[in-house]
XYZ file of C-alpha atoms in Angstrom:
750
model
C 118.292 20.060 74.632
C 117.958 16.487 76.458
C 122.505 15.077 76.730
C 121.868 13.773 73.342
C 121.556 16.075 71.057
C 124.694 18.289 73.093
C 126.373 15.410 72.684
C 125.731 15.104 69.147
C 126.449 19.029 68.715
C 130.093 19.093 70.648
C 130.155 16.374 68.058
C 128.850 18.850 64.198
C 131.574 21.025 66.342
C 134.360 18.927 66.501
C 134.694 17.235 63.440
C 134.040 21.504 61.679
C 136.944 22.981 63.834
C 139.195 19.834 62.682
C 141.667 20.092 59.556
C 140.156 19.372 55.943
C 142.443 16.243 54.677
C 143.417 18.256 51.563
C 144.778 21.659 51.955
C 143.275 24.176 49.403
C 144.986 26.205 47.147
C 146.782 29.453 48.998
C 144.436 32.079 48.954
C 140.991 30.695 48.945
C 141.035 28.324 52.608
C 142.865 27.908 55.257
C 146.700 26.844 54.849
C 148.421 24.232 56.721
C 151.677 23.504 58.403
C 153.863 20.994 56.868
C 154.862 18.733 59.045
C 150.848 18.521 58.630
C 150.876 18.308 55.727
C 153.640 15.779 54.699
C 151.681 12.910 57.914
C 148.511 13.851 56.053
C 150.691 12.387 52.583
C 151.680 10.111 55.085
C 148.358 8.412 56.229
C 146.062 9.287 52.477
C 148.394 8.658 49.341
C 147.269 10.099 46.364
C 145.741 9.645 44.312
C 149.045 10.382 41.477
C 150.490 8.169 44.342
C 147.843 5.227 43.936
C 148.286 5.156 40.340
C 151.845 5.533 39.414
C 153.349 4.312 41.862
C 155.482 6.155 44.995
C 157.898 8.612 43.328
C 158.439 12.301 43.241
C 154.728 13.975 43.280
C 154.921 16.712 40.472
C 154.012 20.378 42.414
C 151.619 22.978 40.877
C 153.717 26.202 40.518
C 152.026 27.833 43.053
C 149.563 31.240 43.262
C 151.473 34.331 42.633
C 148.842 37.791 43.250
C 149.178 40.627 40.151
C 148.280 43.496 43.089
C 151.885 41.258 44.582
C 153.224 41.952 41.246
C 152.468 45.693 41.179
C 153.211 46.389 44.488
C 157.214 45.230 44.064
C 157.653 46.992 40.509
C 156.479 50.376 42.380
C 158.825 49.629 45.229
C 161.112 49.570 42.369
C 161.578 53.703 41.633
C 160.977 54.758 45.565
C 163.348 56.449 47.044
C 163.231 54.590 50.324
C 160.958 52.231 51.801
C 157.463 54.102 52.543
C 154.379 51.251 53.607
C 151.457 52.937 54.565
C 147.108 51.316 54.651
C 143.943 51.387 54.177
C 141.523 50.975 56.755
C 138.477 52.190 55.388
C 137.603 52.729 51.056
C 137.527 56.164 49.943
C 133.563 56.082 49.957
C 130.951 52.552 49.646
C 129.489 52.863 45.703
C 126.544 54.653 46.772
C 127.413 56.633 49.058
C 124.345 58.582 51.491
C 126.882 61.581 52.865
C 124.704 63.974 52.068
C 126.992 66.406 50.844
C 127.060 70.723 49.159
C 125.738 70.695 45.797
C 128.288 71.916 43.338
C 127.750 73.460 39.751
C 124.412 75.612 39.316
C 124.221 77.847 37.241
C 125.251 82.057 37.255
C 122.221 83.268 38.800
C 123.069 87.326 36.182
C 123.875 85.432 33.287
C 121.517 82.253 33.326
C 118.700 82.612 36.192
C 115.490 80.517 34.040
C 117.747 77.421 33.462
C 119.518 77.668 36.869
C 115.754 76.850 37.996
C 115.191 74.354 35.447
C 116.141 71.070 35.318
C 116.449 70.575 39.100
C 114.957 70.577 42.017
C 115.348 69.178 45.431
C 115.468 65.128 44.478
C 118.985 66.250 42.905
C 120.709 67.659 45.431
C 120.031 65.313 47.921
C 120.615 62.554 45.406
C 123.812 59.629 46.390
C 127.538 59.333 44.578
C 127.089 56.833 42.683
C 130.031 54.418 41.258
C 129.799 53.657 37.662
C 131.370 49.849 38.149
C 129.986 48.378 40.418
C 127.263 46.998 38.264
C 123.105 47.270 39.975
C 121.014 44.540 39.287
C 117.003 45.605 39.310
C 115.305 42.344 38.150
C 117.208 38.758 38.826
C 119.808 38.210 36.250
C 119.533 35.314 34.573
C 123.454 32.940 33.974
C 124.512 34.812 31.366
C 124.071 37.891 33.454
C 126.067 36.484 36.180
C 128.481 34.437 33.981
C 129.753 38.217 31.866
C 127.417 40.799 33.769
C 129.857 43.997 31.721
C 129.151 42.426 28.383
C 125.010 41.918 29.279
C 125.090 45.419 30.499
C 126.964 46.729 27.475
C 124.048 45.595 24.843
C 122.101 46.481 26.422
C 122.781 49.601 26.140
C 119.953 52.233 24.373
C 122.569 53.980 21.884
C 122.182 53.772 18.899
C 124.093 51.281 16.479
C 124.054 54.272 13.515
C 124.695 57.805 13.878
C 123.897 61.045 11.083
C 126.551 61.425 7.938
C 126.448 64.712 7.075
C 129.536 64.694 5.022
C 127.598 65.705 1.987
C 125.565 68.287 3.351
C 128.761 70.110 4.602
C 130.128 69.943 0.852
C 127.046 70.603 -0.849
C 126.606 73.877 1.793
C 126.825 77.523 0.762
C 129.327 78.003 2.722
C 131.808 76.156 1.237
C 130.986 76.107 -2.053
C 131.300 79.869 -2.062
C 134.765 79.682 -0.653
C 135.900 76.849 -3.084
C 134.327 80.044 -5.727
C 135.932 82.645 -4.285
C 139.533 80.200 -3.819
C 139.914 79.718 -8.078
C 138.714 82.984 -8.637
C 142.221 84.309 -6.787
C 144.052 81.375 -8.400
C 142.677 80.994 -12.315
C 142.907 82.688 -14.861
C 141.051 81.206 -18.873
C 137.534 79.437 -18.752
C 139.284 75.830 -18.360
C 141.185 76.691 -15.604
C 138.826 77.797 -13.078
C 137.045 74.525 -14.492
C 140.691 72.536 -13.744
C 140.951 74.116 -10.476
C 137.581 74.181 -8.891
C 137.202 70.344 -9.418
C 140.481 70.677 -7.548
C 139.397 71.875 -4.667
C 136.460 70.029 -4.781
C 138.420 66.676 -4.549
C 140.060 68.565 -1.798
C 137.033 69.305 0.677
C 136.265 65.365 0.087
C 139.892 64.921 1.332
C 140.173 67.220 4.149
C 136.415 66.281 5.164
C 137.355 62.773 5.594
C 139.905 63.663 7.180
C 137.664 65.273 9.695
C 134.967 63.985 10.153
C 134.186 60.269 12.555
C 132.464 57.284 12.225
C 131.101 56.317 15.744
C 129.385 53.298 15.344
C 127.862 51.753 18.372
C 129.382 48.646 18.284
C 132.643 49.587 18.342
C 131.937 51.077 21.275
C 130.406 49.179 22.980
C 133.155 46.716 23.099
C 135.209 49.233 23.914
C 132.919 49.574 26.489
C 133.883 46.166 27.581
C 136.869 47.071 27.875
C 136.867 49.982 30.106
C 135.199 48.178 32.152
C 138.193 45.216 32.797
C 140.653 48.296 32.269
C 139.835 50.900 35.165
C 138.056 47.966 37.593
C 141.783 46.761 37.370
C 143.503 50.030 37.399
C 141.121 52.441 39.984
C 139.189 51.774 43.133
C 135.892 53.453 41.009
C 134.299 56.056 38.575
C 132.274 58.114 41.232
C 129.752 60.334 39.485
C 127.051 62.239 41.171
C 123.846 61.396 40.705
C 121.743 64.546 40.317
C 124.301 65.586 37.863
C 123.693 63.592 36.359
C 119.648 63.710 35.821
C 120.830 66.874 34.969
C 121.647 66.742 32.518
C 119.734 62.860 31.370
C 117.047 66.098 31.235
C 117.757 68.201 29.217
C 119.166 65.319 26.382
C 115.312 64.675 26.506
C 115.087 67.935 25.371
C 115.869 67.257 21.254
C 118.279 70.242 22.592
C 122.393 69.383 20.904
C 124.357 69.447 24.146
C 127.722 70.773 24.531
C 130.403 69.259 27.213
C 132.958 71.141 27.825
C 135.039 70.064 30.299
C 138.579 70.588 31.689
C 141.629 68.875 30.087
C 144.303 67.327 31.962
C 144.515 63.873 31.095
C 143.998 61.370 28.170
C 141.869 59.429 29.707
C 139.477 62.048 29.402
C 138.694 61.378 26.107
C 137.009 57.940 27.192
C 135.935 58.963 30.598
C 132.736 61.208 29.340
C 132.192 58.734 26.404
C 132.255 55.926 28.206
C 129.834 58.040 31.887
C 127.287 59.184 29.252
C 127.257 55.641 27.523
C 126.919 53.551 31.359
C 123.993 55.512 31.525
C 121.635 56.003 28.085
C 123.443 59.766 26.449
C 124.385 59.268 23.070
C 127.872 59.024 22.933
C 129.392 62.573 22.060
C 131.679 63.984 18.721
C 135.023 64.337 20.349
C 137.579 67.321 18.874
C 140.740 65.717 19.089
C 143.578 67.203 17.812
C 145.037 66.073 14.207
C 148.354 64.316 16.406
C 146.456 61.040 17.591
C 145.174 60.793 14.151
C 147.908 57.936 13.495
C 147.625 54.623 11.940
C 145.063 52.388 13.881
C 144.568 54.773 17.263
C 143.322 57.528 14.554
C 140.952 54.389 12.817
C 139.860 52.879 16.456
C 139.948 56.865 18.506
C 137.203 57.664 14.662
C 135.219 55.118 15.525
C 134.493 56.077 19.323
C 133.466 59.738 17.751
C 136.597 61.454 17.335
C 136.384 63.404 14.783
C 140.250 65.511 14.467
C 141.417 68.859 13.656
C 144.767 70.935 13.660
C 145.679 71.884 15.700
C 146.607 74.863 14.756
C 144.599 77.011 12.048
C 147.318 79.217 10.442
C 150.579 78.211 8.772
C 153.952 79.941 9.851
C 153.411 83.122 8.232
C 150.072 83.276 9.468
C 147.622 82.878 6.885
C 144.485 80.995 6.801
C 143.805 78.670 5.137
C 140.075 79.184 4.416
C 138.542 76.113 2.491
C 139.794 74.407 6.003
C 137.522 77.008 8.189
C 134.242 76.471 6.184
C 134.848 72.527 5.832
C 134.978 72.979 10.461
C 132.354 75.203 10.437
C 129.931 74.023 8.100
C 130.077 70.153 9.642
C 130.072 71.693 13.533
C 126.914 73.047 12.463
C 125.646 69.811 10.798
C 126.236 67.964 13.545
C 123.960 70.443 15.295
C 121.422 70.591 13.786
C 121.201 66.665 13.291
C 120.812 66.502 17.414
C 124.470 64.640 17.685
C 126.234 65.592 21.143
C 129.855 67.453 20.493
C 132.681 67.520 23.645
C 135.022 70.080 22.575
C 138.184 70.272 25.444
C 138.056 74.299 25.674
C 142.323 74.565 27.059
C 142.944 73.436 23.709
C 145.802 71.123 25.221
C 146.073 69.356 27.926
C 147.694 70.797 31.790
C 151.261 69.850 32.388
C 150.772 72.663 35.303
C 147.323 71.167 36.503
C 145.937 75.008 36.205
C 142.937 75.951 34.441
C 144.702 77.113 31.388
C 143.166 80.004 29.420
C 140.006 78.542 26.987
C 140.825 78.666 23.167
C 138.250 79.951 21.436
C 137.897 78.620 18.002
C 135.116 76.213 17.810
C 133.458 78.239 21.368
C 132.815 80.807 18.472
C 131.589 78.079 15.801
C 128.769 77.232 17.657
C 128.109 80.621 19.044
C 127.282 81.708 15.539
C 125.264 78.269 14.082
C 122.921 79.867 17.296
C 123.276 83.442 15.930
C 122.082 82.754 12.369
C 119.390 80.331 13.301
C 120.643 76.993 12.144
C 119.627 76.299 15.415
C 117.418 77.183 18.348
C 119.658 76.682 21.022
C 122.304 74.412 22.245
C 123.225 73.688 25.909
C 126.582 73.885 27.405
C 127.732 71.517 30.677
C 130.721 72.944 32.264
C 132.221 69.124 32.335
C 135.659 68.334 35.000
C 137.290 65.401 36.349
C 139.263 64.494 39.413
C 142.364 61.969 39.412
C 143.492 61.154 42.679
C 146.648 60.001 40.088
C 147.351 60.950 36.409
C 147.812 58.219 34.494
C 150.265 60.502 32.230
C 154.074 59.791 33.685
C 156.827 62.797 32.002
C 154.807 66.419 32.616
C 158.009 67.316 34.635
C 159.821 66.652 31.835
C 158.134 68.611 29.463
C 157.715 71.016 32.326
C 162.136 71.316 31.749
C 162.046 71.267 28.116
C 162.207 67.440 26.850
C 160.565 66.881 23.137
C 157.119 65.469 23.660
C 156.454 61.604 22.310
C 154.591 61.545 19.641
C 151.398 59.020 20.515
C 151.672 56.042 18.121
C 148.556 52.934 18.627
C 151.548 51.371 19.847
C 152.504 54.069 22.776
C 148.784 53.112 23.355
C 149.399 49.636 24.329
C 152.003 50.098 26.080
C 149.748 53.116 27.872
C 146.900 50.617 28.487
C 149.484 47.846 29.355
C 151.006 50.445 32.113
C 147.856 50.909 33.752
C 147.105 48.256 34.176
C 150.207 46.855 36.225
C 149.130 50.531 38.691
C 146.969 51.308 40.870
C 146.032 53.986 40.241
C 142.967 55.250 42.862
C 139.406 56.708 42.291
C 138.084 59.067 39.553
C 135.809 61.582 39.650
C 133.395 63.250 36.686
C 132.715 66.003 37.759
C 128.870 68.087 35.560
C 127.512 71.310 36.408
C 124.199 72.481 35.853
C 123.385 72.374 31.848
C 122.485 76.170 31.174
C 120.811 78.026 28.108
C 123.083 79.701 25.187
C 121.021 81.945 23.902
C 119.737 82.857 27.524
C 123.796 83.608 28.185
C 123.372 85.398 24.801
C 120.994 87.672 25.597
C 122.035 88.133 28.845
C 125.158 89.817 27.560
C 123.466 91.813 24.211
C 125.529 88.957 21.689
C 123.127 88.438 19.302
C 124.738 91.479 17.448
C 126.352 91.167 13.884
C 128.752 93.019 15.592
C 131.976 90.722 14.927
C 134.147 92.631 17.642
C 130.876 92.304 20.393
C 130.240 88.443 18.904
C 133.980 88.686 19.965
C 134.126 89.347 23.314
C 131.272 87.256 23.816
C 132.475 83.932 23.189
C 135.133 84.853 25.433
C 133.476 86.640 28.720
C 131.770 82.465 27.755
C 134.871 80.889 28.025
C 135.794 82.235 30.902
C 132.286 81.420 32.449
C 132.527 77.825 31.608
C 135.773 77.694 33.012
C 135.418 78.910 36.458
C 132.284 77.214 36.893
C 134.440 73.442 35.543
C 136.877 74.352 37.714
C 134.779 75.811 40.850
C 132.521 72.075 40.051
C 135.531 69.762 41.072
C 136.007 67.871 43.893
C 138.759 68.203 45.613
C 140.190 64.574 45.681
C 142.733 63.949 48.919
C 146.566 63.526 46.634
C 145.980 67.037 45.813
C 146.326 68.434 49.920
C 148.596 66.429 50.137
C 151.190 68.151 48.453
C 149.095 70.804 48.724
C 150.648 71.176 52.528
C 153.821 69.400 51.638
C 154.595 72.111 49.347
C 153.519 75.270 50.400
C 153.807 74.590 54.339
C 156.004 70.706 55.557
C 157.908 71.352 53.381
C 161.157 69.700 55.281
C 159.109 66.770 56.784
C 156.262 66.681 58.929
C 155.474 64.471 61.047
C 152.814 62.407 59.582
C 150.399 63.506 63.248
C 150.605 66.435 62.493
C 150.422 65.940 59.355
C 146.890 64.540 59.881
C 146.317 67.573 62.177
C 147.290 70.191 58.438
C 144.130 68.247 56.508
C 141.590 68.544 59.104
C 141.873 72.243 59.046
C 142.458 72.310 55.270
C 139.477 70.275 54.411
C 138.071 72.619 57.003
C 138.713 76.324 54.738
C 138.413 74.137 51.933
C 134.363 73.765 52.684
C 133.955 76.890 54.624
C 134.518 77.605 51.370
C 131.580 75.333 49.258
C 133.590 72.843 47.813
C 133.236 69.295 47.454
C 135.525 66.430 48.023
C 136.120 63.495 46.811
C 136.515 61.334 49.198
C 133.950 60.311 52.343
C 136.532 58.686 55.272
C 138.099 60.168 58.294
C 140.805 62.264 57.975
C 143.802 59.866 58.697
C 142.682 57.171 55.773
C 142.804 59.870 53.764
C 146.205 60.317 53.746
C 147.067 57.459 54.008
C 145.422 56.771 50.583
C 146.851 59.504 48.651
C 150.625 58.275 51.056
C 150.684 55.499 48.252
C 149.305 56.580 45.548
C 152.196 59.853 46.160
C 154.285 56.961 47.492
C 157.976 57.581 44.613
C 157.996 61.143 45.128
C 158.011 60.700 48.935
C 160.519 59.623 51.644
C 159.695 58.272 55.095
C 162.028 58.905 58.288
C 161.523 55.018 59.955
C 163.667 55.634 62.744
C 161.233 56.993 65.086
C 158.641 54.219 67.129
C 156.028 55.466 67.267
C 154.624 55.064 63.918
C 151.813 58.108 64.945
C 155.847 60.271 64.992
C 156.933 58.836 61.806
C 159.155 62.072 59.310
C 157.016 62.164 55.883
C 158.958 64.766 53.419
C 158.405 65.280 49.774
C 161.841 64.536 47.360
C 163.232 67.629 46.152
C 163.626 67.630 43.100
C 162.600 68.848 39.954
C 160.849 66.637 38.799
C 159.295 65.553 41.636
C 157.470 69.042 42.553
C 156.270 69.180 39.104
C 154.547 66.829 40.125
C 153.646 67.286 42.663
C 152.590 70.992 41.612
C 150.563 68.798 39.109
C 148.049 68.127 41.980
C 149.037 71.424 44.151
C 147.593 73.720 42.030
C 144.507 72.134 42.115
C 143.636 73.459 45.103
C 144.834 77.172 44.567
C 141.301 77.967 43.037
C 139.958 78.090 46.256
C 142.366 79.961 48.425
C 142.572 82.046 45.197
C 141.435 85.772 45.881
C 143.118 85.485 50.083
C 146.851 84.737 48.578
C 145.846 87.591 45.775
C 145.384 89.965 48.913
C 147.703 88.726 51.413
C 150.117 89.100 48.591
C 149.498 92.505 48.315
C 149.694 93.296 52.185
C 153.327 92.377 52.432
C 153.516 94.269 49.087
C 152.316 97.238 50.665
C 153.776 96.422 55.314
C 156.640 94.259 53.851
C 159.164 95.638 56.236
C 156.815 95.428 59.347
C 156.680 92.179 58.191
C 159.838 91.550 58.358
C 161.076 93.141 60.758
C 158.950 94.264 63.635
C 157.209 90.585 63.844
C 160.502 88.517 62.954
C 161.585 89.948 65.793
C 159.080 88.670 68.276
C 158.438 92.797 68.606
C 154.127 92.821 69.261
C 152.639 95.703 67.566
C 150.651 96.251 65.132
C 150.450 98.137 62.193
C 148.030 99.700 59.513
C 147.315 100.276 55.449
C 144.236 102.170 53.696
C 141.366 100.023 52.420
C 142.358 101.526 48.607
C 145.226 101.078 48.799
C 145.187 97.615 49.626
C 142.272 97.024 47.005
C 144.514 98.808 44.539
C 147.371 97.169 44.560
C 145.687 93.350 45.127
C 144.086 94.065 41.061
C 147.382 94.988 40.211
C 147.707 91.643 41.499
C 145.080 90.540 39.363
C 145.835 92.120 36.481
C 149.597 90.850 36.653
C 148.561 86.889 36.107
C 145.632 87.127 34.455
C 146.923 84.764 32.040
C 147.713 82.755 34.617
C 144.613 82.270 36.884
C 140.912 83.204 36.166
C 139.657 84.819 39.180
C 136.009 85.079 38.962
C 133.571 84.603 37.134
C 133.322 88.226 33.440
C 129.726 88.818 35.309
C 130.677 90.233 38.293
C 133.711 92.664 38.516
C 137.282 92.410 40.283
C 136.410 94.673 42.798
C 133.894 93.097 44.689
C 135.565 89.713 44.076
C 137.930 91.051 45.992
C 135.727 92.716 48.725
C 134.016 89.423 49.181
C 137.562 87.568 50.023
C 138.840 90.790 51.989
C 136.090 90.147 54.181
C 137.005 86.513 55.026
C 139.935 87.919 56.218
C 138.722 90.364 57.885
C 136.227 87.344 59.351
C 139.093 84.682 59.994
C 141.006 88.239 62.331
C 143.763 87.996 60.028
C 142.955 92.076 59.174
C 140.443 94.053 61.059
C 139.096 97.768 60.041
C 139.910 100.708 61.894
C 137.400 104.695 61.131
C 139.275 107.405 60.284
C 136.855 110.570 58.817
C 139.119 112.019 55.912
C 137.708 115.842 54.580
C 137.182 115.906 50.673
C 135.986 118.142 49.587
C 133.741 118.552 45.881
C 133.706 121.213 43.341
C 130.306 120.952 41.681
C 129.574 123.524 39.365
C 126.924 125.149 40.548
C 128.639 125.157 44.369
C 131.425 124.921 46.643
C 129.996 121.550 48.922
C 132.178 119.739 51.278
C 131.593 116.500 51.652
C 132.964 114.333 54.777
C 133.741 110.504 53.985
C 134.742 107.063 56.082
C 138.851 105.980 54.206
C 138.453 102.613 56.189
C 141.654 101.690 56.712
C 143.055 97.796 58.159
C 144.868 96.959 60.826
C 147.120 93.666 61.373
C 148.287 92.317 64.410
C 151.964 90.826 64.598
C 152.671 87.722 67.399
C 149.112 86.038 66.478
C 148.182 82.334 64.982
C 146.415 85.382 61.988
C 149.512 86.629 60.927
C 150.972 83.025 60.326
C 147.631 82.401 58.341
C 148.261 85.724 56.437
C 151.559 84.538 55.619
C 150.636 80.904 54.031
C 147.643 82.812 52.022
C 150.752 84.577 50.886
C 153.561 81.078 49.699
C 150.860 80.091 47.959
C 150.811 82.925 45.471
C 154.655 84.096 46.443
C 156.643 80.711 43.924
C 154.111 82.786 40.986
C 155.440 87.024 42.467
C 159.433 85.204 41.341
C 159.098 83.907 38.272
C 157.857 86.733 36.733
C 160.539 89.026 37.919
C 162.845 86.524 37.208
C 161.610 85.992 33.470
C 161.677 90.012 33.406
C 165.280 90.261 34.569
C 166.401 88.248 31.943
C 164.329 90.439 29.601
C 165.067 92.899 30.288
C 168.742 92.001 30.158
C 168.437 90.696 26.961
C 166.912 94.154 25.649
C 170.894 95.629 25.957
C 172.818 92.914 24.772
C 172.315 88.126 23.524
C 172.627 86.103 25.998
C 173.766 82.797 26.956
C 172.284 79.611 28.163
C 175.502 80.582 31.196
C 174.826 83.964 31.409
C 170.165 83.683 32.336
C 170.934 81.110 34.650
C 173.863 83.803 36.506
C 171.406 86.423 35.827
C 168.046 84.190 37.131
C 170.778 83.214 41.079
C 171.461 86.664 41.429
C 167.623 87.803 40.346
C 166.016 85.033 43.291
C 168.511 86.348 45.927
C 167.074 90.143 45.661
C 163.893 88.604 45.741
C 163.325 89.404 49.715
C 164.608 92.772 50.047
C 162.689 93.608 46.930
C 159.970 91.836 47.904
C 160.328 94.520 50.851
C 158.940 97.885 48.633
C 157.457 96.388 46.145
C 156.000 98.834 43.945
C 154.189 96.415 41.111
C 153.507 99.649 38.605
C 157.220 100.148 37.989
C 158.780 96.593 39.058
C 157.263 94.991 36.308
């Protein structure tokens, strides 16, 4: 290259580095100082000045981003100023990180379904963000200008769904029920005719109020709106491609699909429909409570697939409306017969505590009856769960404190959408377990018999099986882990660096239990992300000079504790069995753990394995309505054995062998059998004992709550109690808990 070419190149570089003559708008280019701007204005008159003469040129209002405005709004409610930076996005639009595949079918109940719809390709499938549209071909001008609209209009969703109203009204069950009601109410022939006509009109009105009318156009328009809303309020909606591929394979077999998701938020109604819509799946008919059937909102939800049912099928006297039951039963059966997909929330209502609630198996029993009565050959069951970094609802803590729930309305829905647009709710993860055959599940549990007691037991087992599978297949979000640590381990506050280290240890413990996570970055970035979303519930001590020595603590007010407990309880299921065994250990060895270990005496104590397991089983029976400890096909004793092995592998307990002679008497002769009674040894002043204490602290708040409630209820048996006296008894009971906990005996205490 000669000197002339070098001079030309340097001239080009100098022109390139020279500031622009007209400064671009802020946020879209490089800004300059006010002096440079004024000098350029003096040198080169503006077009407005050349046309209208000298004078003050009108200034365009400065550009103000929405995100900056949202941050100011969020800072108003924060107790203390707290700043965290997110260094990396939590997950890429299509993450190729190889992780565990959650949600496989039960090997005992559905071995055939476990091998179907699954291959090695599904296991290594990536995580995909639904909001990131993939262009498989060269986009046109309209696709570049309106990507969401063209995507939603190109979905292979039917514009019209099957209308089953007339089939329901003419069904034999509904006609027979109306005849029975008329026979009990009417006396003469004319009265019976009038009553029958009234019952037919009532049945038509009930079905009109209940039935859904899915509109493909409304589904597409709503999909366009949800793309904008979720794209603004969330960081993305992530779906495991392998899980969606299994559901798509199940949909091609022309067998109806029953989605059974966990219920945490009102967004659940739209999340599954939106995800299915984006993957060319048929929009499901969603069972919704009649409290959502308000003017405006009910009409919109009905067009999106919601059919409204009563929250309680019994009146205040315990009587059931037979005609309503028959119509609902036939409506569910007719939808399944037409090949429609149905979505039912087994928990009934949203979980205010973050834990899995007990199954409400009314609608599920109707699906089982349809299969048993050969109305349909089979149904695919799909357990579903949603992971939220931050839920859109606010006020769960107020409802748990006893305040009345606000009634749903169309105006309230608009306010919720506006609040959703003005906030940041992190990422959303949709988890779908492997579909399994209902017919195969019933055959493995011998539930095809006509005995109603056997069938009711089968439905209850199926409901608990689905809820446990959905909970175990759900991913653990970063906000849940941070809330879990701050409430159970660092309630008095913790340095930021120590919080990150505890986050890493917790992540290792959860991953060793075959659970997946809703993030794919290092611990420091995940903690920053979680603290940013939980900022209204946290306080930060900024007196430390080093950022890693910042003290992070929770704002320990009752509503704040309830809000954080909602996220923390989502992690509790991963340690539930170990926490139960640790609580049983404290019940048996409480005196030793609170005296010798607390005084720093290095010693050990023994506890019988059989006695420990019996005490843990009593705990499981006590909290049977609070948690689902294991699958119904697995006994509690075997689950406890597995958890005990995990504690032994972690060094918290150890086995010692001691022979005990037992005399076994038989009818023909007397034999003496020598058996081995295994005992467990506990050691003090070790890190393992601190882990055992941590596991015990997870279940201790529930034990304390049960103890205080039992004391108050025992006082109510003898005399009436005012609110002030109830608070006094609760305070006394709380003071007695540590002493009682040392000599714990569940059978006599509770």
